XYZ file of C-alpha atoms in Angstrom:
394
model
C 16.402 15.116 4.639
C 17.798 12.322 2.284
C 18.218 9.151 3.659
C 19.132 6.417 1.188
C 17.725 3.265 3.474
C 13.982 5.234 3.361
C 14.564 5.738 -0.750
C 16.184 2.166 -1.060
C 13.077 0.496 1.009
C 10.695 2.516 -0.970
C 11.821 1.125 -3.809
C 12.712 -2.107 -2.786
C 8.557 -2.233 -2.067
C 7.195 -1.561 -5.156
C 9.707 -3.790 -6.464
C 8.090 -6.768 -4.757
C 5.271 -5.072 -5.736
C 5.436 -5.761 -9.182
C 6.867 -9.172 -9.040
C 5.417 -10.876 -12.202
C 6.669 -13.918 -10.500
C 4.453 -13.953 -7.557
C 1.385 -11.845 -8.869
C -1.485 -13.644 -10.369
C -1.969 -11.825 -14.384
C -3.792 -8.358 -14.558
C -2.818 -8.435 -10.559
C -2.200 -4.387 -9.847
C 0.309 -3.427 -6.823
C -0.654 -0.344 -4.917
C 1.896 2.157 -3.373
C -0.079 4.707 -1.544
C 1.741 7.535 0.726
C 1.798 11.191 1.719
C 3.833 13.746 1.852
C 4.449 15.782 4.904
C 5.213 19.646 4.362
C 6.974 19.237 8.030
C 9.698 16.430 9.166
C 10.051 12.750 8.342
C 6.838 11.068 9.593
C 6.454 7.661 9.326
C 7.886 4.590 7.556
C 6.008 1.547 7.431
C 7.753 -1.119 6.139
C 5.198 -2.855 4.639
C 4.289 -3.845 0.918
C 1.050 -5.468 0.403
C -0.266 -6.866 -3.052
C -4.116 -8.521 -3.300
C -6.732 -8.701 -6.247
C -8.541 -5.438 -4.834
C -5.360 -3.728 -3.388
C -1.982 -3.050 -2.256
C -1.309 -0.507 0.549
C 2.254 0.555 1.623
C 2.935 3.946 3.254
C 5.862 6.302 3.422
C 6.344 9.975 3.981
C 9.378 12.789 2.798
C 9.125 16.156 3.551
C 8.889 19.392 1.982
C 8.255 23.400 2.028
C 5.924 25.565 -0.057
C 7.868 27.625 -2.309
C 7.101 29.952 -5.359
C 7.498 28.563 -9.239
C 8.140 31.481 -11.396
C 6.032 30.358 -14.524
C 2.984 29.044 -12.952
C 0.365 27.341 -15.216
C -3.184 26.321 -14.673
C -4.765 22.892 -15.614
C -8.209 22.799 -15.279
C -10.193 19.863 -14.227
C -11.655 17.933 -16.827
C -15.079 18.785 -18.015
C -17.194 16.079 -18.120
C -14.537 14.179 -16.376
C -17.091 11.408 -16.077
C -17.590 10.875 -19.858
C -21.391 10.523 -18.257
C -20.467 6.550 -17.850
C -20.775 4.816 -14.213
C -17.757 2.786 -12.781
C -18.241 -1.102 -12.922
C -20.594 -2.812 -10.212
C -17.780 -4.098 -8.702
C -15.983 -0.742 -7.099
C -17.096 1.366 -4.546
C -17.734 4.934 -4.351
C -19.062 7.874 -6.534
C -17.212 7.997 -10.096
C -14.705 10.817 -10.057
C -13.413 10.426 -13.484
C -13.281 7.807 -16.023
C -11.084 8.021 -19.044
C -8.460 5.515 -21.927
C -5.291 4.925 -21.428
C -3.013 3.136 -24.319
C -6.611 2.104 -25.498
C -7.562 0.628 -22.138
C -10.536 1.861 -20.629
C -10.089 3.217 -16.713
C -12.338 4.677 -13.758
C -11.705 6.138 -10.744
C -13.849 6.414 -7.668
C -14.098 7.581 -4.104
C -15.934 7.396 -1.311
C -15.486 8.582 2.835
C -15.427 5.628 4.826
C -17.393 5.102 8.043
C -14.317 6.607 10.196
C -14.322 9.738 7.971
C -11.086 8.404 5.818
C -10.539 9.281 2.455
C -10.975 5.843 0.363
C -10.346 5.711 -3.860
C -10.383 2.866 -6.252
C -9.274 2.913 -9.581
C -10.160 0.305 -11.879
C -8.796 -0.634 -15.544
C -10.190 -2.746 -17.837
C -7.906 -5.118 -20.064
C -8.176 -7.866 -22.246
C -9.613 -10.684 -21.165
C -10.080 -9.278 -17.549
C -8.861 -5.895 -15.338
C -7.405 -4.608 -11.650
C -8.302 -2.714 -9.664
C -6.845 -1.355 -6.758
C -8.115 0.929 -3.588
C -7.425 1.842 0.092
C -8.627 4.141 2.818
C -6.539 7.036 4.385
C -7.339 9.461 6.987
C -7.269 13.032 5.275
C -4.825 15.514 7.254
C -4.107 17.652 4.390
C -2.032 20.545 6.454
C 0.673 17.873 7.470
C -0.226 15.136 4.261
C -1.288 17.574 1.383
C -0.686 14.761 -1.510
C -2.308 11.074 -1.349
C -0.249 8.924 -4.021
C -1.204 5.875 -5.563
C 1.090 3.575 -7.830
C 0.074 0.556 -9.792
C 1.800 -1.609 -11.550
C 1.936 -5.416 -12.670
C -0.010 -5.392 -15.691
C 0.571 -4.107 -19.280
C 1.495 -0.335 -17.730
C 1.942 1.008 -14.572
C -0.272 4.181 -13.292
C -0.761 6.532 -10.966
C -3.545 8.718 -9.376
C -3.747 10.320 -5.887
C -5.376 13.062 -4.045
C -4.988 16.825 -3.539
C -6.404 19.930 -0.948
C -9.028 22.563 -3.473
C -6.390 24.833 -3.090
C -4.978 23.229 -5.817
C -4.644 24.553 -9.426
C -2.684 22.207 -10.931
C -0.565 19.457 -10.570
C 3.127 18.688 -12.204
C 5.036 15.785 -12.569
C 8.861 15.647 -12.292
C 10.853 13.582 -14.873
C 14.574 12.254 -14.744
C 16.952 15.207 -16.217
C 14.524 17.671 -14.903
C 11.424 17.786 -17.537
C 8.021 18.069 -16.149
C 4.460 17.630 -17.220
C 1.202 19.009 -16.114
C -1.731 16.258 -14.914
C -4.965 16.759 -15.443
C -7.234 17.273 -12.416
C -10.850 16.167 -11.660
C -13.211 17.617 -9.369
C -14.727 15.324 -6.699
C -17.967 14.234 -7.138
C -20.884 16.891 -6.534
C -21.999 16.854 -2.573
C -18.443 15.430 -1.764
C -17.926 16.492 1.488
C -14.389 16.501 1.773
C -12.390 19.191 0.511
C -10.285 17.449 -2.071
C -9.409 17.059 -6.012
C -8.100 14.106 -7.930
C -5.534 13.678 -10.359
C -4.417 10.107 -12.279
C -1.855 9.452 -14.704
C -2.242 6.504 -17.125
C -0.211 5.458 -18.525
C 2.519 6.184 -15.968
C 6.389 6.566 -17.000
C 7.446 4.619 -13.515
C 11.027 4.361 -14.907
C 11.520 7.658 -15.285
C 9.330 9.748 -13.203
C 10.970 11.060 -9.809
C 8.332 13.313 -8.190
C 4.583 14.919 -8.018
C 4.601 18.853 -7.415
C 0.837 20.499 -6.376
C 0.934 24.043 -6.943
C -2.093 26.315 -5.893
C -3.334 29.339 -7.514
C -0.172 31.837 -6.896
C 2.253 29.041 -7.994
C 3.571 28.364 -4.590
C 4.395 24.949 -4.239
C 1.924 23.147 -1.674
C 3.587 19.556 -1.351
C 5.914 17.427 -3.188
C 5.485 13.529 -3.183
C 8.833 11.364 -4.238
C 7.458 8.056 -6.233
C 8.762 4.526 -5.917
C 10.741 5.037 -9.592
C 12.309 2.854 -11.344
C 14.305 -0.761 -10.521
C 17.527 0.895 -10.434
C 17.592 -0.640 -7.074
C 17.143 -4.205 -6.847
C 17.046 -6.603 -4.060
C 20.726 -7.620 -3.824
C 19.875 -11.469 -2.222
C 16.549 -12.936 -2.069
C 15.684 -16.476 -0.553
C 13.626 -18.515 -2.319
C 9.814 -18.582 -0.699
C 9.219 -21.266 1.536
C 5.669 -22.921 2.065
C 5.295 -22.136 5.365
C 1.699 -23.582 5.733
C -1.077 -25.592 3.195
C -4.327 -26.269 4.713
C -8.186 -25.283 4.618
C -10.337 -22.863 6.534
C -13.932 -23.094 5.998
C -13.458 -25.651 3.861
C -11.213 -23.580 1.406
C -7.717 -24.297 0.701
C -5.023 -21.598 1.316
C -0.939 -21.344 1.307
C 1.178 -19.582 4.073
C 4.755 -18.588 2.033
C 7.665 -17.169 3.460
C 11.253 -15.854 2.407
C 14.061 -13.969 3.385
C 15.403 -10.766 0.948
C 18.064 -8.325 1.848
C 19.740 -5.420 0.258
C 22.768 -3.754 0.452
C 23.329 -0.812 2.966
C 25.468 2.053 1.575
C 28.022 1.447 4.618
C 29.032 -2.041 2.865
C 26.649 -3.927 5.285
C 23.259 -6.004 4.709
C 19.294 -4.822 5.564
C 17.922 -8.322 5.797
C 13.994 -9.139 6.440
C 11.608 -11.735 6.013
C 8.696 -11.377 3.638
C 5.268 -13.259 3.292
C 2.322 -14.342 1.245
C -0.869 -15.532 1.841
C -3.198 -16.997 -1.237
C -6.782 -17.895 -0.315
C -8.349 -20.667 -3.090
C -7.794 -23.190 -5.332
C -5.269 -21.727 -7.762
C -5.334 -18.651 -5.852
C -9.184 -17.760 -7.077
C -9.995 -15.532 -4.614
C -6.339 -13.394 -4.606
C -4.400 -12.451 -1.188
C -1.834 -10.653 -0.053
C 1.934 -10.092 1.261
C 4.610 -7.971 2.892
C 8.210 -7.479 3.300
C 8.420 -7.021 6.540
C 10.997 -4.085 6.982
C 10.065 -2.751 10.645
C 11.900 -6.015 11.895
C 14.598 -4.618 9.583
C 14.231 -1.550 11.662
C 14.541 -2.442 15.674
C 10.720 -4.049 15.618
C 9.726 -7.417 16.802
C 6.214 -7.915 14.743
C 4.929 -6.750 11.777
C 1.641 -7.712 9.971
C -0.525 -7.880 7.182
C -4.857 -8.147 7.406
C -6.667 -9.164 4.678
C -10.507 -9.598 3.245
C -11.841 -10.816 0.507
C -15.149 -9.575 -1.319
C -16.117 -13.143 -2.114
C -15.345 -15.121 1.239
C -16.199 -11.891 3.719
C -16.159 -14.228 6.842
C -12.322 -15.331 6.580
C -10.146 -12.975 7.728
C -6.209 -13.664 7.546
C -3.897 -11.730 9.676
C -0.521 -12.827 9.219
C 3.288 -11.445 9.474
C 6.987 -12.437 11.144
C 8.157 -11.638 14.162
C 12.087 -11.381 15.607
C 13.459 -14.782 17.357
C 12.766 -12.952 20.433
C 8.940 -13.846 19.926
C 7.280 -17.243 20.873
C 3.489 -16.332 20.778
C 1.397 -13.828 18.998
C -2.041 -12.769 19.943
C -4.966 -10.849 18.148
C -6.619 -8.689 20.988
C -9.683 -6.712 20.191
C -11.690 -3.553 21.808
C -14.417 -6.103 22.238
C -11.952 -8.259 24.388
C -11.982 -11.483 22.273
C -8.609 -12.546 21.975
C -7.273 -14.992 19.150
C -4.007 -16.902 19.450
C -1.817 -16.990 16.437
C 0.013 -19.762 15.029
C 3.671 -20.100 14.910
C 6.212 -21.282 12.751
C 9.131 -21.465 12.529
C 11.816 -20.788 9.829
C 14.816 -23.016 9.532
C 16.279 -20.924 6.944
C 16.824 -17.914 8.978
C 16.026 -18.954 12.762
C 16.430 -15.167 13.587
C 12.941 -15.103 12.248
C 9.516 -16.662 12.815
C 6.644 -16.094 11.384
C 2.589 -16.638 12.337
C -1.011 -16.581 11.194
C -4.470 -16.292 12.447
C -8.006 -16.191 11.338
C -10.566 -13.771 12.819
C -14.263 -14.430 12.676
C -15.136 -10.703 11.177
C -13.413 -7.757 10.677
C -12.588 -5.547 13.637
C -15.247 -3.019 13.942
C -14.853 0.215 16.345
C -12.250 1.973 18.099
C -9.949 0.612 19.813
C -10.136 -1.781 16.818
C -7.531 -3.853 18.483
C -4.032 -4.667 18.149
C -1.868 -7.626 17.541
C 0.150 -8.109 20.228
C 4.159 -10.340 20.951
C 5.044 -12.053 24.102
C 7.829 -13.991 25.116
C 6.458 -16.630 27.349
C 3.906 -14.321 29.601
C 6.491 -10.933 28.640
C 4.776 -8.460 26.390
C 7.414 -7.317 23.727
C 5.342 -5.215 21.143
C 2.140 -4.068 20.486
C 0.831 -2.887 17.176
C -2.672 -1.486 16.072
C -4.404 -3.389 13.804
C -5.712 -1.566 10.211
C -8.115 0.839 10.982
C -9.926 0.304 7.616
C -9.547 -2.862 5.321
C -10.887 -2.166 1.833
C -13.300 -5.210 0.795
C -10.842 -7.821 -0.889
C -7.958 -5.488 0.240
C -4.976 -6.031 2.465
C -3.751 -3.831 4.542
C -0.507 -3.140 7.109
C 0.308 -1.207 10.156
């Protein structure tokens, strides 16, 4: 079940994440990911950071089993503190509560699709973040929805649960545990779910959420990112790829290489990325670190929106050497055609970026799609949902 590359990625993710070096202030990184009660799932290697959102998701397995000292935590009465979230976020309020004197409030919504979509907001001095995504609910294989944030004066965490659940625990380094409180969704919610959030959250030493239902079996377990223990061994320095306009507003195209080492001696290298849309980054953006191509892939990508400039529409990523053009094809059948670039750091990577006139609406939504000369090499679904001024990745 253990497999140091998945834990080392995970955390090599929120690492970039949180990189006070990259992220604008009061800019939040979000980690979401499920657990799976059944098998290894799915790893995308993908770490996206934005204004509204950061989406990167993993999956580790576990079994229900029985806790001999079960306690109940009730959900929060008046979990709403009868306030209403900011104009800004999306959704019904859930909760809203302080945390280290900072105000928070969490939402959630279903989108059109039927996926489960939260936002939680916190307000700090001088400003706030706020970070959100969609998933689709699938609670028999997925029973826990995680969220981390981190990148301004704490890090938190908040996530979703099936109404089986009577409480919710979570794991500390040398084995302590504490209970997290648990909110109700909203009245007429029509998905069967509660909510739990943890602000502030002890991201250095926390190691796991544990859901228990009313009989004190255990009904998923969800590792978290942790702490920085570790690090990136080797990291390139980011490259400005591209610096022009689109629709008259200026944006950057970055790019780097980062590695760490592999527990055989060896090296997982990978190309990251970062697009910024504005002067001085106004309007936010997004990245990866591209770890599928770390993984036997040939493409990976990132789409993002922004709340403020709805019609521009980034979709950008690296591909292996192996790839000379990269194509956006939608259900609808328009096509767009990438731009390439190449990297004469690492030639054994190249990376690309186009602009899409709206957001991909339906299903098939489309896919973005590598050829070598007229040979298809990969084909990967684009996002089914993109949170407004979010980013999201395959």
């Amino acid at each position: 079940m253990d497999d140091p590359r998945l834990t080392q990625s995970l955390r090599e993710l929120a690492d970039h994440a949180g990189d006070d070096d990259v992220l604008p202030a009061g800019l939040m990184g979000r980690a979401r990911r499920r657990l799976a009660r059944n098998g290894l799932v799915a790893l995308a290697g993908v770490v996206v950071f934005a204004v509204m959102t950061t989406t990167a998701i993993g999956a580790l397995t576990s079994d229900k089993e029985s806790d001999p000292t079960p306690q109940v935590v009730a959900s929060a009465p008046d979990a709403t503190n009868g306030e209403q979230p900011p104009d800004s976020m999306k959704g019904e309020l859930v909760a809203s509560g302080t945390g280290d004197g900072y105000k928070w409030w969490l939402t959630a919504y279903k989108d059109e699709r039927g996926a489960l979509c939260t936002e939680l907001s916190v307000e700090e001095p001088g400003g706030g973040g706020s970070g959100g995504g969609c998933g689709e609910l699938d609670q028999e294989k997925h029973p826990i929805g995680l969220s981390e944030q981190h990148g301004g004066p704490f890090a938190s965490a908040y996530g979703d649960v099936p109404l089986d659940v009577d409480r919710v625990e979570l794991r500390l380094k040398g084995g302590d545990t504490r209970s997290i409180p648990l909110y109700d969704a909203p009245p007429g919610f029509d998905l069967p779910v509660r909510f739990f959030v943890d602000l502030p959250f002890p991201r250095t030493e926390a190691e796991e959420f544990i859901a228990y239902d009313s009989a004190g079996k255990v009904v998923g377990r969800q590792e978290v990112f942790g702490d920085d223990s570790h690090p990136v061994v080797k990291e390139g320095p980011r490259i400005l790829i591209d610096e022009a306009e689109i629709k008259g507003i200026p944006y950057t195209f970055k790019g780097n290489i980062a590695a760490q080492e592999l527990p055989d001696g060896g090296f997982w290298e990978y190309p990251c990325t970062q697009f910024m849309l504005g002067e001085d980054q106004r309007y936010g953006g997004g990245g990866s670190c591209e770890i599928p191509l770390a993984r036997g892939h040939d493409v990976n990508f990132s789409e993002s929106t922004f709340e403020e400039q709805p019609d521009i529409v980034p979709v950008f990523g690296a591909t292996t050497e192996k790839v000379d053009r990269v194509t956006i094809e939608l259900g609808s059948g328009e096509v767009f055609e990438a731009k390439m670039y190449e990297f004469p750091e690492d030639p054994r990577f190249r990376f690309f970026l186009v602009f899409l006139d709206h957001v991909p609406k339906g299903d098939p939504a489309g896919h973005v799609v590598a050829y070598r000369g007229s040979e298809e090499i990969e084909r990967v679904k684009l996002c089914d949902s993109v949170p407004s001024g979010g980013t999201c990745g395959p």
